[in-house]
PDB file of C-alpha atoms in Angstrom:
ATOM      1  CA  UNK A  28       0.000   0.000   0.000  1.00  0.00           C
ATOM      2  CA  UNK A  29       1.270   3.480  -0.666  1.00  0.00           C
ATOM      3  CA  UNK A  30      -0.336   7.007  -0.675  1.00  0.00           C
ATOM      4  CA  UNK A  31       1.206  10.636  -0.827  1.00  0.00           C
ATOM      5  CA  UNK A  32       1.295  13.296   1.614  1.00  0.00           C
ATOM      6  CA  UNK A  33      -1.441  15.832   0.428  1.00  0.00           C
ATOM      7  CA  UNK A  34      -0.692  18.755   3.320  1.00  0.00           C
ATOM      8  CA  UNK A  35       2.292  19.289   6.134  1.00  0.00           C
ATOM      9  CA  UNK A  36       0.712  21.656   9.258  1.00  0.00           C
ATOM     10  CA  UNK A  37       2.110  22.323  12.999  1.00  0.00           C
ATOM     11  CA  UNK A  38       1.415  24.972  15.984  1.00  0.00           C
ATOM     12  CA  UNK A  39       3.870  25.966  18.248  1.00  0.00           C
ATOM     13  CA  UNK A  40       0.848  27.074  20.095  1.00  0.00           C
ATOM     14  CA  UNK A  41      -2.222  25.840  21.858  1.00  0.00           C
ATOM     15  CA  UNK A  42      -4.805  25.994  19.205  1.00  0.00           C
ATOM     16  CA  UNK A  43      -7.777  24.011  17.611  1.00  0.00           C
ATOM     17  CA  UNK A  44      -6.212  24.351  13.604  1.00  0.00           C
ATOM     18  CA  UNK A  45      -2.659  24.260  12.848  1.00  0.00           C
ATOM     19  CA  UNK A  46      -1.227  26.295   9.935  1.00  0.00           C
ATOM     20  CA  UNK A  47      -0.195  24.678   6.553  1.00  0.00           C
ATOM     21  CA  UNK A  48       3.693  24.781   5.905  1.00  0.00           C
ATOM     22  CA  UNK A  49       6.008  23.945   3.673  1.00  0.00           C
ATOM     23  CA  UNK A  50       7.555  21.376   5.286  1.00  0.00           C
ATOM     24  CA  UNK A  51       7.793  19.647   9.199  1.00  0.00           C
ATOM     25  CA  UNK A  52      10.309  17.634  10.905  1.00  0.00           C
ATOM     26  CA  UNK A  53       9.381  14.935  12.900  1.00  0.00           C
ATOM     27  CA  UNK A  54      12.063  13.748  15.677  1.00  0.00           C
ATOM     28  CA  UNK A  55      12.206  10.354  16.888  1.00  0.00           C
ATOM     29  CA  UNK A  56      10.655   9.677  19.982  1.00  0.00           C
ATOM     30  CA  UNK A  57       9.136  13.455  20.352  1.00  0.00           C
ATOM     31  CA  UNK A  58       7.165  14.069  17.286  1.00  0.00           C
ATOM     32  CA  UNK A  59       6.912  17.302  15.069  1.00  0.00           C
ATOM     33  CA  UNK A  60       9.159  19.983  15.689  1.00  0.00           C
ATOM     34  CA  UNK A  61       7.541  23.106  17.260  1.00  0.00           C
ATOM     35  CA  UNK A  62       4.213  21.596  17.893  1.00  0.00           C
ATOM     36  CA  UNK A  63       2.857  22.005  20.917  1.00  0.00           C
ATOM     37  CA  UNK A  64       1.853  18.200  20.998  1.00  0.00           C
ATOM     38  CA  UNK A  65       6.019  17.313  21.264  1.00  0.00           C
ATOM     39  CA  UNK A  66       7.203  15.190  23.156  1.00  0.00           C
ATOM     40  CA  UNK A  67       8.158  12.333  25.167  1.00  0.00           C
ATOM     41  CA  UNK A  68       5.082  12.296  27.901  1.00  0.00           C
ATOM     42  CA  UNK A  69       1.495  13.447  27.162  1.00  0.00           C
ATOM     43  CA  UNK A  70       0.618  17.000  25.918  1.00  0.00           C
ATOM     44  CA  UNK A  71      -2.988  17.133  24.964  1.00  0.00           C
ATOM     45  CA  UNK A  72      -4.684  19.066  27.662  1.00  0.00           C
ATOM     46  CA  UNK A  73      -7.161  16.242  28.816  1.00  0.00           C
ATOM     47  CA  UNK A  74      -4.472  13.885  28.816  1.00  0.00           C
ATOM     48  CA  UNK A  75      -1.672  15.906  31.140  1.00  0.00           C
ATOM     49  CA  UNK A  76      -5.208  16.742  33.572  1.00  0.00           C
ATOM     50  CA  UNK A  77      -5.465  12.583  34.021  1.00  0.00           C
ATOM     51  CA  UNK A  78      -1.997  11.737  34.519  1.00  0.00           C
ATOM     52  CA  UNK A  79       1.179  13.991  33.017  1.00  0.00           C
ATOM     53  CA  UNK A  80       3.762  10.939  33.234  1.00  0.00           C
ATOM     54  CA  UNK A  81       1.880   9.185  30.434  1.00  0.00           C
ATOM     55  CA  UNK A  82       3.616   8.053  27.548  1.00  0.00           C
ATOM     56  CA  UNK A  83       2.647  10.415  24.622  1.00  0.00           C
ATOM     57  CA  UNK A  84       1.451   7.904  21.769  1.00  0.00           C
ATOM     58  CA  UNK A  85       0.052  11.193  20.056  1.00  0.00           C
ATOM     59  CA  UNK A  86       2.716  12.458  18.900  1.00  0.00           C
ATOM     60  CA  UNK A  87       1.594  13.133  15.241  1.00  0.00           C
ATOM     61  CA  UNK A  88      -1.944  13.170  14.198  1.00  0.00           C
ATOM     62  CA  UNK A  89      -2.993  12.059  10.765  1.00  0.00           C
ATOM     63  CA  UNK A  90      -5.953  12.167   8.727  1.00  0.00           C
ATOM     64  CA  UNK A  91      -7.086  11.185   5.077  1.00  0.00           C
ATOM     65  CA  UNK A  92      -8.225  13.908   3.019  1.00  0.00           C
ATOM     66  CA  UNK A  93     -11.104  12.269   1.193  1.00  0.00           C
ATOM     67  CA  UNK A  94     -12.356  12.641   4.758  1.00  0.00           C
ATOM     68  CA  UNK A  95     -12.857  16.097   4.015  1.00  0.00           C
ATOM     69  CA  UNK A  96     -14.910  15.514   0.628  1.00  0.00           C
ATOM     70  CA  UNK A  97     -17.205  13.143   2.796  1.00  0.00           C
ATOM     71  CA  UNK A  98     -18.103  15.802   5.282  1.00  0.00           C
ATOM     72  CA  UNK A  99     -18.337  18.233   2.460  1.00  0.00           C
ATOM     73  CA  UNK A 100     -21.287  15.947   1.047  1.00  0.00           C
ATOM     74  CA  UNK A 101     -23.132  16.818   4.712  1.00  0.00           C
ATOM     75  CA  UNK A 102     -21.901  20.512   3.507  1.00  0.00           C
ATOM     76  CA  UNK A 103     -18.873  21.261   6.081  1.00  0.00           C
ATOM     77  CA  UNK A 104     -15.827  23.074   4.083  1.00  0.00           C
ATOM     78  CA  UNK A 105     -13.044  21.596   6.229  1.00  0.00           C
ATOM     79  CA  UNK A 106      -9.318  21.449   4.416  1.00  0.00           C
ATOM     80  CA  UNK A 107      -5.616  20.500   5.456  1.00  0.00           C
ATOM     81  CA  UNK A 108      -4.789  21.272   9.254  1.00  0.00           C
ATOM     82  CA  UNK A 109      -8.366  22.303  10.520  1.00  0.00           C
ATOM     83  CA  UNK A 110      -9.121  19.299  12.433  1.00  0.00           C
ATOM     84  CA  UNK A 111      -6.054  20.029  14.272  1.00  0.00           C
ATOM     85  CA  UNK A 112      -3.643  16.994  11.969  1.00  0.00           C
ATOM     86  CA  UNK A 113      -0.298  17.231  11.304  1.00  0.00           C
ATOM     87  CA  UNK A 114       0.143  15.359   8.107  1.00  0.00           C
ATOM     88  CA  UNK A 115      -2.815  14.500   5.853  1.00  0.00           C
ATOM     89  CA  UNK A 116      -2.505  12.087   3.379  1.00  0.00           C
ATOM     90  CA  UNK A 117      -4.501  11.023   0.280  1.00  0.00           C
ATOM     91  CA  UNK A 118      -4.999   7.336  -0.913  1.00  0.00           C
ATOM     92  CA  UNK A 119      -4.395   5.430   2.239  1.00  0.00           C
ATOM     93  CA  UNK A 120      -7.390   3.796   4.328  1.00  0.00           C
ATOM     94  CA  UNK A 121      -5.938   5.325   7.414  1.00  0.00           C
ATOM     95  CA  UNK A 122      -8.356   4.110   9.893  1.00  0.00           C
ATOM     96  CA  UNK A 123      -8.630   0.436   8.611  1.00  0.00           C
ATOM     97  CA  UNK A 124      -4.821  -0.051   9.175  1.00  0.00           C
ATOM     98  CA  UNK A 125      -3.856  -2.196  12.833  1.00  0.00           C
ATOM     99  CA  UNK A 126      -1.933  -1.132  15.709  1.00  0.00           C
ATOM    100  CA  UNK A 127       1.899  -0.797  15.308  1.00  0.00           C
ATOM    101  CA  UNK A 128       1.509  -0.460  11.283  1.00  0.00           C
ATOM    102  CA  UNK A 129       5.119   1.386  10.043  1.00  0.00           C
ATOM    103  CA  UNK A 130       4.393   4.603   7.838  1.00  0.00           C
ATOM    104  CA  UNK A 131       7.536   5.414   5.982  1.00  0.00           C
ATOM    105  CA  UNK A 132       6.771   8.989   5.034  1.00  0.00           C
ATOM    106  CA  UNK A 133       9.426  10.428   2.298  1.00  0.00           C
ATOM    107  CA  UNK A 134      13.008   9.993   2.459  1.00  0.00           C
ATOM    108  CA  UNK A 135      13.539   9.314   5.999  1.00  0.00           C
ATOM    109  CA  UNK A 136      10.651   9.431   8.309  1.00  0.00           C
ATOM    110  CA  UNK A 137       8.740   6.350  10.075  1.00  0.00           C
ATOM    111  CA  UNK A 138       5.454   6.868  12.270  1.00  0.00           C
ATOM    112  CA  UNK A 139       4.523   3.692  14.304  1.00  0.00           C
ATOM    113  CA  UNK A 140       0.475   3.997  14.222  1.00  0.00           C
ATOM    114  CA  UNK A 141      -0.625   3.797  17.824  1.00  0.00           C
ATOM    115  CA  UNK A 142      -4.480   4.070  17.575  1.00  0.00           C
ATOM    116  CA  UNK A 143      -7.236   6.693  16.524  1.00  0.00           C
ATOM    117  CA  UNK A 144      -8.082   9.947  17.653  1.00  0.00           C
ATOM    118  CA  UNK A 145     -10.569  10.301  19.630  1.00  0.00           C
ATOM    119  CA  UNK A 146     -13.011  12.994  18.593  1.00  0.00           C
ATOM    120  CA  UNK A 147     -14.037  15.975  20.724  1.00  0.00           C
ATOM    121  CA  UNK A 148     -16.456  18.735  21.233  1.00  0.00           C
ATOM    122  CA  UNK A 149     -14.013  21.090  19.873  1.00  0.00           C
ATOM    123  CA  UNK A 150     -14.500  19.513  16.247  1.00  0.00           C
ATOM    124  CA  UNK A 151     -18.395  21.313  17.068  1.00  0.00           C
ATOM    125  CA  UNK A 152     -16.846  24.818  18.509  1.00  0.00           C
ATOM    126  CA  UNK A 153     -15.167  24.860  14.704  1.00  0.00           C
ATOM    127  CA  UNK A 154     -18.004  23.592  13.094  1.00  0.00           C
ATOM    128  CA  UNK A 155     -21.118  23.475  14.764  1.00  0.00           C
ATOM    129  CA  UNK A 156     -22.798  19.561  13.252  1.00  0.00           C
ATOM    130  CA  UNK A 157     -19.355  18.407  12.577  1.00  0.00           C
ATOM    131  CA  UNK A 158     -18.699  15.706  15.106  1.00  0.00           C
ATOM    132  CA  UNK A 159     -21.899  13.934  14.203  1.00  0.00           C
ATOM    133  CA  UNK A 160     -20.118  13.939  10.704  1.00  0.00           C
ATOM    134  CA  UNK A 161     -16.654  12.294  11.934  1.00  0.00           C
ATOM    135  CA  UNK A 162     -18.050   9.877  14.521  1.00  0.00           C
ATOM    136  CA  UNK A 163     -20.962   7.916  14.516  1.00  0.00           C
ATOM    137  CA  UNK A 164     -22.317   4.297  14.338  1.00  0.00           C
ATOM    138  CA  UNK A 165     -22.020   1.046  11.405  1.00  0.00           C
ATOM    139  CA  UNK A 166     -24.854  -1.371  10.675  1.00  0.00           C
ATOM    140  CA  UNK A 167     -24.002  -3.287  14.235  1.00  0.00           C
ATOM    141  CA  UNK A 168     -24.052   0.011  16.410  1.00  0.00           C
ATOM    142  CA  UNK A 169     -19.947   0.207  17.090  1.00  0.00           C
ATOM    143  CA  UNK A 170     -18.997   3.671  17.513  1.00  0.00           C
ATOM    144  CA  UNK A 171     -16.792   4.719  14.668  1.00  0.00           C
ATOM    145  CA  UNK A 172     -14.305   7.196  15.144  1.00  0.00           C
ATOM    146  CA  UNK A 173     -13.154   9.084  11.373  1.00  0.00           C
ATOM    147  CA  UNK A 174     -11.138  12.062  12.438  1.00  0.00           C
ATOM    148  CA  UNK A 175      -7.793  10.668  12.018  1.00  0.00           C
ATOM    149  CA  UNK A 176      -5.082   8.281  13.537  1.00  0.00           C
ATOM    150  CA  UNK A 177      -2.043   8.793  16.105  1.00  0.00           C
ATOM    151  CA  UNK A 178       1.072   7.735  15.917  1.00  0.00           C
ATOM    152  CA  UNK A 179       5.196   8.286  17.435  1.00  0.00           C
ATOM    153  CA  UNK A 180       8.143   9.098  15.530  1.00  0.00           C
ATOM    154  CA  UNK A 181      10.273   5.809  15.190  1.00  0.00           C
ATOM    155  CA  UNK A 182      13.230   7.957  12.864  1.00  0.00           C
ATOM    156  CA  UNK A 183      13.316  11.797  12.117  1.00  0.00           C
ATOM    157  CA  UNK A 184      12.999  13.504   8.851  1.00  0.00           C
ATOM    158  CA  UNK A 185      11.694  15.965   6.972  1.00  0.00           C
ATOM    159  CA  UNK A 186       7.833  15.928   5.815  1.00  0.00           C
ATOM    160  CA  UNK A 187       6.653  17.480   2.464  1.00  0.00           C
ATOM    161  CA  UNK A 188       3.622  17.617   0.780  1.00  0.00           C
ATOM    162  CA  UNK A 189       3.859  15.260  -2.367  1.00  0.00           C
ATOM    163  CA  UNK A 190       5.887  12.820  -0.340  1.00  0.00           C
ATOM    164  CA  UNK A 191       5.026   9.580  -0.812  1.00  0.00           C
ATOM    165  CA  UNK A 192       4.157   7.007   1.993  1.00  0.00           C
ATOM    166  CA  UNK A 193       4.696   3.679   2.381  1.00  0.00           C
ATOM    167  CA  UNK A 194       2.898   0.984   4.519  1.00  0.00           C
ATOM    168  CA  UNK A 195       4.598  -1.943   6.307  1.00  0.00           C
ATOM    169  CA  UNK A 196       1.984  -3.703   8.229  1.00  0.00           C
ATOM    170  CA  UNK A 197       3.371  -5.675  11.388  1.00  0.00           C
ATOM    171  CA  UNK A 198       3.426  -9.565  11.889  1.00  0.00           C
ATOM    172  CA  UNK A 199      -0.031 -10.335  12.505  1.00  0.00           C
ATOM    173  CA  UNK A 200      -2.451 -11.198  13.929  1.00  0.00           C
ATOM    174  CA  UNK A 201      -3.226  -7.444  13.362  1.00  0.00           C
ATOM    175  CA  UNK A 202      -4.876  -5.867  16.381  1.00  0.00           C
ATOM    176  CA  UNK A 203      -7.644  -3.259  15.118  1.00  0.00           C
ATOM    177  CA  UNK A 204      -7.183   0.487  16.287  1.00  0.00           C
ATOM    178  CA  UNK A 205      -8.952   1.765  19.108  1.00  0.00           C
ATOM    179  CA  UNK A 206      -8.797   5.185  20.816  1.00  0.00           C
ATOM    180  CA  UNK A 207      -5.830   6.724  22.127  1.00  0.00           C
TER     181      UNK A 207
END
């Protein structure tokens, strides 16, 4: 499996959206350099509330982009970086891959997929009706969570937009992704 990197964004600040750019660099063990969700132990405000010594196993946050055509259907204009992602790809069933899947993005990077994001009600305070649109229910009632997947920075490198990625799935059995 392979897909491209379709948009590179980071925030050195506390904020919902994170500005395109022209590049990133992820660092191993840390995640994306200048983001405000670096580093070894838990950033994410909710997380550091419940226990700050927690591994952080959201270091970088990706989502597909023909997520953002599907909630464009329900009419929500959402594009590269809104939902808060750091690299969003195109061509790669992101959510359907298992736990500890190997994303070798360009050159030199590989992100170890840790689990999904876990939607909140700031996806609504950007877009009021949006997190109906990125999680709800399939035909057996399982929650479904579509805004994106986590992951940790195995090796640094730089992170463009047309980069191509690479899947290596791990030996199986493959466990399915669940919130992190």
């Amino acid at each position: 499996m392979q897909g491209i990197v379709a948009a590179v964004s980071s925030n050195g600040d506390y904020s919902f959206t994170k500005p395109n750019r022209d590049s990133i660099t992820l660092l191993a063990g840390l995640g994306v350099e200048g983001d405000v969700h670096s580093g070894v132990t838990v950033k994410h405000r909710s997380r550091v509330a419940q226990d700050p010594t927690q591994p952080n196993l959201r270091q970088v946050h990706l989502i597909h982009e023909e997520l953002f055509a599907e909630v464009g259907e329900a009419g929500f204009r959402v594009g590269p970086g809104e939902l808060g992602e750091n690299i969003t790809t195109r061509g790669l069933d992101l959510l359907r891959l298992p736990v500890g899947t190997l994303l070798r993005i360009g050159a030199e990077a590989v992100v170890e997929v840790t689990g999904l994001r876990n939607p909140c009600v700031q996806i609504d305070d950007f877009r009021s009706g949006l997190l109906k649109q990125v999680v709800g229910r399939d035909l057996e009632g399982n929650l479904v969570r579509k805004a994106g997947i986590m992951s940790v920075v195995k090796e640094g490198g730089r992170v463009r937009p047309g980069d191509t990625v690479q899947v290596e799935l791990p030996e199986g059995p493959h466990r399915p992704l669940d919130r992190v």
